[in-house]
Amino acid sequence: MPSDLTIVVLLSGRGSNFKSLSQKAKHYRIIGVVSDKPEAIGLAYAREQGVQALAFARSDHPNRAAQRAALYAAVRKFNPGAIALAGFMQILEASFVDEFFGRIINIHPSLLPAYPGLDTHARALAANERQHGCSVHFVDSGIDTGPIIAQAQVQVAPNETEEQLAARVLAREHELYPWVANHMAQGSFKLRDRKLSYSAEMQREARDLDFILSGDK
Ligand code: GRF
Protein backbone atom coordinates (compact mmCIF):
# COMPACT_ATOMS: atom_id res chain seq x y z
CA MET A 1 0.00 0.00 0.00
CA PRO A 2 1.56 3.35 -0.90
CA SER A 3 2.14 5.47 2.10
CA ASP A 4 0.53 8.82 2.69
CA LEU A 5 2.03 9.96 5.95
CA THR A 6 5.25 11.88 5.42
CA ILE A 7 7.52 12.24 8.43
CA VAL A 8 10.46 14.48 9.21
CA VAL A 9 12.77 13.14 11.92
CA LEU A 10 14.63 15.50 14.26
CA LEU A 11 17.73 14.07 15.91
CA SER A 12 20.94 15.17 17.61
CA GLY A 13 23.09 12.05 17.86
CA ARG A 14 23.45 8.35 17.27
CA GLY A 15 20.18 7.97 15.42
CA SER A 16 19.41 4.35 16.24
CA ASN A 17 15.71 5.13 16.62
CA PHE A 18 15.72 6.92 13.30
CA LYS A 19 17.35 3.86 11.73
CA SER A 20 14.69 1.63 13.17
CA LEU A 21 11.92 4.01 12.03
CA SER A 22 13.45 3.98 8.59
CA GLN A 23 13.84 0.19 8.37
CA LYS A 24 10.35 -0.58 9.70
CA ALA A 25 8.38 2.03 7.73
CA LYS A 26 5.32 0.41 6.18
CA HIS A 27 2.67 3.08 6.12
CA TYR A 28 4.80 6.22 6.35
CA ARG A 29 7.74 7.68 4.50
CA ILE A 30 10.61 9.59 6.07
CA ILE A 31 11.16 12.55 3.78
CA GLY A 32 13.82 14.39 5.74
CA VAL A 33 16.09 14.40 8.75
CA VAL A 34 16.91 17.67 10.49
CA SER A 35 19.51 18.12 13.20
CA ASP A 36 21.05 20.77 15.41
CA LYS A 37 24.35 18.84 15.29
CA PRO A 38 26.20 18.46 11.97
CA GLU A 39 28.23 15.58 13.45
CA ALA A 40 25.13 13.52 14.36
CA ILE A 41 25.69 9.96 13.16
CA GLY A 42 22.03 9.75 12.19
CA LEU A 43 22.59 12.28 9.41
CA ALA A 44 25.15 10.06 7.72
CA TYR A 45 22.78 7.11 7.80
CA ALA A 46 20.00 9.26 6.31
CA ARG A 47 22.23 10.32 3.42
CA GLU A 48 23.23 6.71 2.77
CA GLN A 49 19.53 5.94 2.45
CA GLY A 50 19.02 8.84 0.04
CA VAL A 51 17.01 10.81 2.59
CA GLN A 52 17.62 14.54 2.63
CA ALA A 53 19.51 15.40 5.80
CA LEU A 54 20.08 18.96 7.00
CA ALA A 55 22.03 20.33 9.94
CA PHE A 56 21.79 23.72 11.62
CA ALA A 57 24.78 24.21 13.91
CA ARG A 58 24.70 26.79 16.62
CA SER A 59 28.12 28.04 15.40
CA ASP A 60 26.70 28.89 11.97
CA HIS A 61 24.17 31.30 13.47
CA PRO A 62 24.58 34.54 15.41
CA ASN A 63 22.51 33.26 18.33
CA ARG A 64 20.34 30.37 19.44
CA ALA A 65 17.13 32.06 18.29
CA ALA A 66 18.50 32.35 14.75
CA GLN A 67 19.60 28.71 14.79
CA ARG A 68 16.16 27.61 15.90
CA ALA A 69 14.41 29.78 13.33
CA ALA A 70 16.49 28.24 10.53
CA LEU A 71 15.82 24.73 11.79
CA TYR A 72 12.08 25.32 12.11
CA ALA A 73 11.95 26.87 8.65
CA ALA A 74 13.65 23.79 7.20
CA VAL A 75 11.15 21.49 8.88
CA ARG A 76 8.20 23.56 7.61
CA LYS A 77 9.63 23.52 4.10
CA PHE A 78 9.28 19.73 4.00
CA ASN A 79 5.60 20.27 4.75
CA PRO A 80 5.52 16.98 6.70
CA GLY A 81 2.42 15.16 7.83
CA ALA A 82 4.16 14.43 11.13
CA ILE A 83 7.39 15.12 13.00
CA ALA A 84 9.19 12.41 14.96
CA LEU A 85 11.76 13.42 17.56
CA ALA A 86 14.40 10.74 17.92
CA GLY A 87 17.03 11.83 20.40
CA PHE A 88 16.61 15.52 19.55
CA MET A 89 18.27 17.31 22.44
CA GLN A 90 16.94 20.84 22.03
CA ILE A 91 13.75 21.99 23.69
CA LEU A 92 11.31 23.08 21.03
CA GLU A 93 9.72 26.47 21.39
CA ALA A 94 6.08 26.48 22.47
CA SER A 95 4.95 28.29 19.32
CA PHE A 96 6.48 25.59 17.11
CA VAL A 97 5.00 22.80 19.22
CA ASP A 98 1.57 24.45 19.16
CA GLU A 99 1.74 24.77 15.38
CA PHE A 100 2.21 21.00 15.04
CA PHE A 101 0.45 19.77 18.20
CA GLY A 102 -1.06 16.33 17.57
CA ARG A 103 1.47 15.70 14.82
CA ILE A 104 4.75 15.72 16.78
CA ILE A 105 5.75 12.55 18.61
CA ASN A 106 8.75 11.67 20.74
CA ILE A 107 10.35 8.55 22.18
CA HIS A 108 11.51 8.79 25.78
CA PRO A 109 13.49 6.18 27.73
CA SER A 110 11.27 5.82 30.80
CA LEU A 111 7.75 4.90 31.74
CA LEU A 112 6.40 8.44 31.74
CA PRO A 113 5.25 10.29 33.77
CA ALA A 114 8.14 8.79 35.76
CA TYR A 115 11.57 10.22 34.97
CA PRO A 116 11.09 12.95 32.43
CA GLY A 117 14.34 14.61 31.34
CA LEU A 118 17.82 13.09 31.28
CA ASP A 119 19.62 10.15 32.96
CA THR A 120 16.48 8.11 33.19
CA HIS A 121 18.17 4.70 33.55
CA ALA A 122 20.48 5.80 36.37
CA ARG A 123 17.58 7.43 38.19
CA ALA A 124 15.37 4.36 37.83
CA LEU A 125 18.17 2.15 39.19
CA ALA A 126 18.90 4.54 42.06
CA ALA A 127 15.22 4.39 43.03
CA ASN A 128 15.28 0.56 42.94
CA GLU A 129 12.53 0.45 40.35
CA ARG A 130 11.47 -3.06 39.37
CA GLN A 131 9.83 -1.82 36.18
CA HIS A 132 11.37 0.54 33.66
CA GLY A 133 10.85 1.05 29.94
CA CYS A 134 10.09 3.58 27.25
CA SER A 135 7.22 5.75 26.10
CA VAL A 136 6.08 7.29 22.84
CA HIS A 137 4.09 10.45 23.43
CA PHE A 138 2.73 13.48 21.69
CA VAL A 139 4.95 16.49 22.27
CA ASP A 140 3.54 19.49 24.07
CA SER A 141 5.37 22.54 25.34
CA GLY A 142 6.50 20.84 28.57
CA ILE A 143 9.45 18.48 28.95
CA ASP A 144 8.20 14.94 28.22
CA THR A 145 4.73 15.88 29.45
CA GLY A 146 2.57 15.34 26.35
CA PRO A 147 -0.18 12.70 26.11
CA ILE A 148 1.29 9.20 26.18
CA ILE A 149 0.45 7.01 23.19
CA ALA A 150 2.13 3.72 24.09
CA GLN A 151 4.79 2.23 26.34
CA ALA A 152 6.95 -0.87 26.56
CA GLN A 153 7.98 -2.24 29.93
CA VAL A 154 11.25 -3.85 30.89
CA GLN A 155 11.73 -5.69 34.20
CA VAL A 156 14.83 -4.45 35.95
CA ALA A 157 17.10 -7.42 36.69
CA PRO A 158 18.91 -7.69 40.04
CA ASN A 159 22.34 -6.05 39.90
CA GLU A 160 21.76 -4.77 36.41
CA THR A 161 24.11 -1.98 35.32
CA GLU A 162 22.94 1.25 33.77
CA GLU A 163 24.45 0.20 30.42
CA GLN A 164 22.70 -3.18 30.44
CA LEU A 165 19.37 -1.63 31.32
CA ALA A 166 19.79 1.13 28.71
CA ALA A 167 20.52 -1.47 26.02
CA ARG A 168 17.45 -3.53 26.88
CA VAL A 169 15.22 -0.46 26.92
CA LEU A 170 16.69 0.72 23.61
CA ALA A 171 15.85 -2.62 21.99
CA ARG A 172 12.21 -2.08 23.02
CA GLU A 173 12.33 1.53 21.76
CA HIS A 174 13.30 0.21 18.35
CA GLU A 175 10.16 -1.94 18.29
CA LEU A 176 7.75 0.51 19.89
CA TYR A 177 8.50 3.66 17.89
CA PRO A 178 7.96 2.30 14.36
CA TRP A 179 4.91 0.39 15.55
CA VAL A 180 3.35 3.63 16.83
CA ALA A 181 4.38 5.56 13.70
CA ASN A 182 2.87 2.91 11.42
CA HIS A 183 -0.36 3.08 13.40
CA MET A 184 -0.32 6.87 13.34
CA ALA A 185 -0.09 6.67 9.55
CA GLN A 186 -3.06 4.31 9.49
CA GLY A 187 -5.13 6.57 11.73
CA SER A 188 -5.36 3.84 14.38
CA PHE A 189 -5.44 6.26 17.28
CA LYS A 190 -6.98 9.64 17.91
CA LEU A 191 -6.18 12.44 20.30
CA ARG A 192 -9.06 14.37 21.75
CA ASP A 193 -8.91 16.65 24.79
CA ARG A 194 -5.43 15.17 25.47
CA LYS A 195 -6.96 11.66 25.70
CA LEU A 196 -6.16 8.81 23.36
CA SER A 197 -8.54 6.34 21.77
CA TYR A 198 -7.39 3.35 19.73
CA SER A 199 -8.68 1.07 17.01
CA ALA A 200 -9.56 -2.49 18.02
CA GLU A 201 -6.73 -3.76 15.81
CA MET A 202 -4.15 -1.59 17.54
CA GLN A 203 -5.40 -2.75 20.93
CA ARG A 204 -5.14 -6.39 19.84
CA GLU A 205 -1.62 -5.92 18.50
CA ALA A 206 -0.56 -4.11 21.68
CA ARG A 207 -1.60 -7.15 23.71
CA ASP A 208 0.31 -9.50 21.38
CA LEU A 209 3.44 -7.35 21.39
CA ASP A 210 3.28 -6.59 25.10
CA PHE A 211 2.91 -2.84 24.65
CA ILE A 212 0.85 -0.74 27.03
CA LEU A 213 -1.63 1.76 25.66
CA SER A 214 -2.58 4.86 27.57
CA GLY A 215 -5.44 4.05 29.92
CA ASP A 216 -4.45 0.37 30.22
CA LYS A 217 -2.81 0.79 33.59
C1 GRF B 1 16.88 7.30 23.06
O1 GRF B 1 17.13 6.70 24.28
C2 GRF B 1 15.55 8.02 23.10
O2 GRF B 1 14.62 7.39 23.91
C3 GRF B 1 15.93 9.36 23.68
O3 GRF B 1 17.19 9.66 23.13
C4 GRF B 1 17.85 8.45 22.78
C5 GRF B 1 18.19 8.56 21.34
O4 GRF B 1 18.94 7.46 20.88
N1 GRF B 1 14.94 10.35 23.38
P1 GRF B 1 19.19 7.26 19.34
O5 GRF B 1 19.86 8.55 18.83
O6 GRF B 1 17.87 7.05 18.68
O7 GRF B 1 20.08 6.09 19.22
mmCIF file of N, CA and C and ligand atoms in Angstrom, residues 11 13-18 85-89 106-109 121 134 170 173-174, ligand 1:
data_model
loop_
_atom_site.group_PDB
_atom_site.id
_atom_site.type_symbol
_atom_site.label_atom_id
_atom_site.label_comp_id
_atom_site.label_asym_id
_atom_site.label_seq_id
_atom_site.Cartn_x
_atom_site.Cartn_y
_atom_site.Cartn_z
ATOM 1 N N LEU A 11 16.811 14.820 15.049
ATOM 2 C CA LEU A 11 17.727 14.069 15.914
ATOM 3 C C LEU A 11 18.992 14.879 16.186
ATOM 4 N N GLY A 13 21.948 12.935 17.576
ATOM 5 C CA GLY A 13 23.087 12.048 17.862
ATOM 6 C C GLY A 13 23.103 10.771 17.052
ATOM 7 N N ARG A 14 23.238 9.691 17.794
ATOM 8 C CA ARG A 14 23.455 8.346 17.268
ATOM 9 C C ARG A 14 22.439 7.923 16.217
ATOM 10 N N GLY A 15 21.185 8.224 16.453
ATOM 11 C CA GLY A 15 20.180 7.970 15.418
ATOM 12 C C GLY A 15 19.701 6.535 15.300
ATOM 13 N N SER A 16 19.855 5.745 16.361
ATOM 14 C CA SER A 16 19.415 4.349 16.235
ATOM 15 C C SER A 16 17.890 4.251 16.120
ATOM 16 N N ASN A 17 17.171 5.150 16.771
ATOM 17 C CA ASN A 17 15.706 5.128 16.624
ATOM 18 C C ASN A 17 15.292 5.572 15.226
ATOM 19 N N PHE A 18 16.003 6.527 14.681
ATOM 20 C CA PHE A 18 15.722 6.918 13.296
ATOM 21 C C PHE A 18 15.947 5.728 12.356
ATOM 22 N N LEU A 85 10.507 13.106 16.868
ATOM 23 C CA LEU A 85 11.757 13.422 17.556
ATOM 24 C C LEU A 85 12.417 12.107 17.949
ATOM 25 N N ALA A 86 13.689 11.992 17.622
ATOM 26 C CA ALA A 86 14.396 10.744 17.921
ATOM 27 C C ALA A 86 15.765 11.109 18.481
ATOM 28 N N GLY A 87 15.779 11.408 19.782
ATOM 29 C CA GLY A 87 17.026 11.834 20.397
ATOM 30 C C GLY A 87 17.375 13.255 19.985
ATOM 31 N N PHE A 88 16.372 14.098 19.865
ATOM 32 C CA PHE A 88 16.611 15.515 19.551
ATOM 33 C C PHE A 88 16.763 16.238 20.883
ATOM 34 N N MET A 89 17.925 16.856 21.094
ATOM 35 C CA MET A 89 18.274 17.314 22.440
ATOM 36 C C MET A 89 17.951 18.786 22.708
ATOM 37 N N ASN A 106 7.400 11.824 20.195
ATOM 38 C CA ASN A 106 8.752 11.671 20.744
ATOM 39 C C ASN A 106 8.865 10.299 21.386
ATOM 40 N N ILE A 107 10.093 9.777 21.414
ATOM 41 C CA ILE A 107 10.350 8.551 22.182
ATOM 42 C C ILE A 107 11.210 8.941 23.379
ATOM 43 N N HIS A 108 10.808 8.422 24.544
ATOM 44 C CA HIS A 108 11.513 8.789 25.779
ATOM 45 C C HIS A 108 11.850 7.508 26.553
ATOM 46 N N PRO A 109 13.081 7.420 27.079
ATOM 47 C CA PRO A 109 13.491 6.175 27.733
ATOM 48 C C PRO A 109 13.084 6.058 29.199
ATOM 49 N N HIS A 121 17.830 6.070 33.110
ATOM 50 C CA HIS A 121 18.173 4.700 33.552
ATOM 51 C C HIS A 121 18.854 4.741 34.924
ATOM 52 N N CYS A 134 10.059 2.428 28.151
ATOM 53 C CA CYS A 134 10.092 3.583 27.253
ATOM 54 C C CYS A 134 8.664 3.967 26.873
ATOM 55 N N LEU A 170 16.518 0.241 24.996
ATOM 56 C CA LEU A 170 16.691 0.721 23.613
ATOM 57 C C LEU A 170 16.154 -0.311 22.602
ATOM 58 N N GLU A 173 12.622 0.270 22.473
ATOM 59 C CA GLU A 173 12.334 1.527 21.763
ATOM 60 C C GLU A 173 12.278 1.274 20.261
ATOM 61 N N HIS A 174 13.211 0.461 19.794
ATOM 62 C CA HIS A 174 13.304 0.209 18.350
ATOM 63 C C HIS A 174 12.093 -0.557 17.820
HETATM 64 C C1 GRF B 1 16.881 7.301 23.065
HETATM 65 O O1 GRF B 1 17.135 6.696 24.285
HETATM 66 C C2 GRF B 1 15.554 8.020 23.096
HETATM 67 O O2 GRF B 1 14.619 7.390 23.909
HETATM 68 C C3 GRF B 1 15.928 9.363 23.675
HETATM 69 O O3 GRF B 1 17.189 9.660 23.134
HETATM 70 C C4 GRF B 1 17.855 8.452 22.784
HETATM 71 C C5 GRF B 1 18.193 8.558 21.336
HETATM 72 O O4 GRF B 1 18.940 7.462 20.884
HETATM 73 N N1 GRF B 1 14.936 10.348 23.378
HETATM 74 P P1 GRF B 1 19.187 7.261 19.336
HETATM 75 O O5 GRF B 1 19.864 8.547 18.833
HETATM 76 O O6 GRF B 1 17.867 7.055 18.677
HETATM 77 O O7 GRF B 1 20.084 6.086 19.219
#
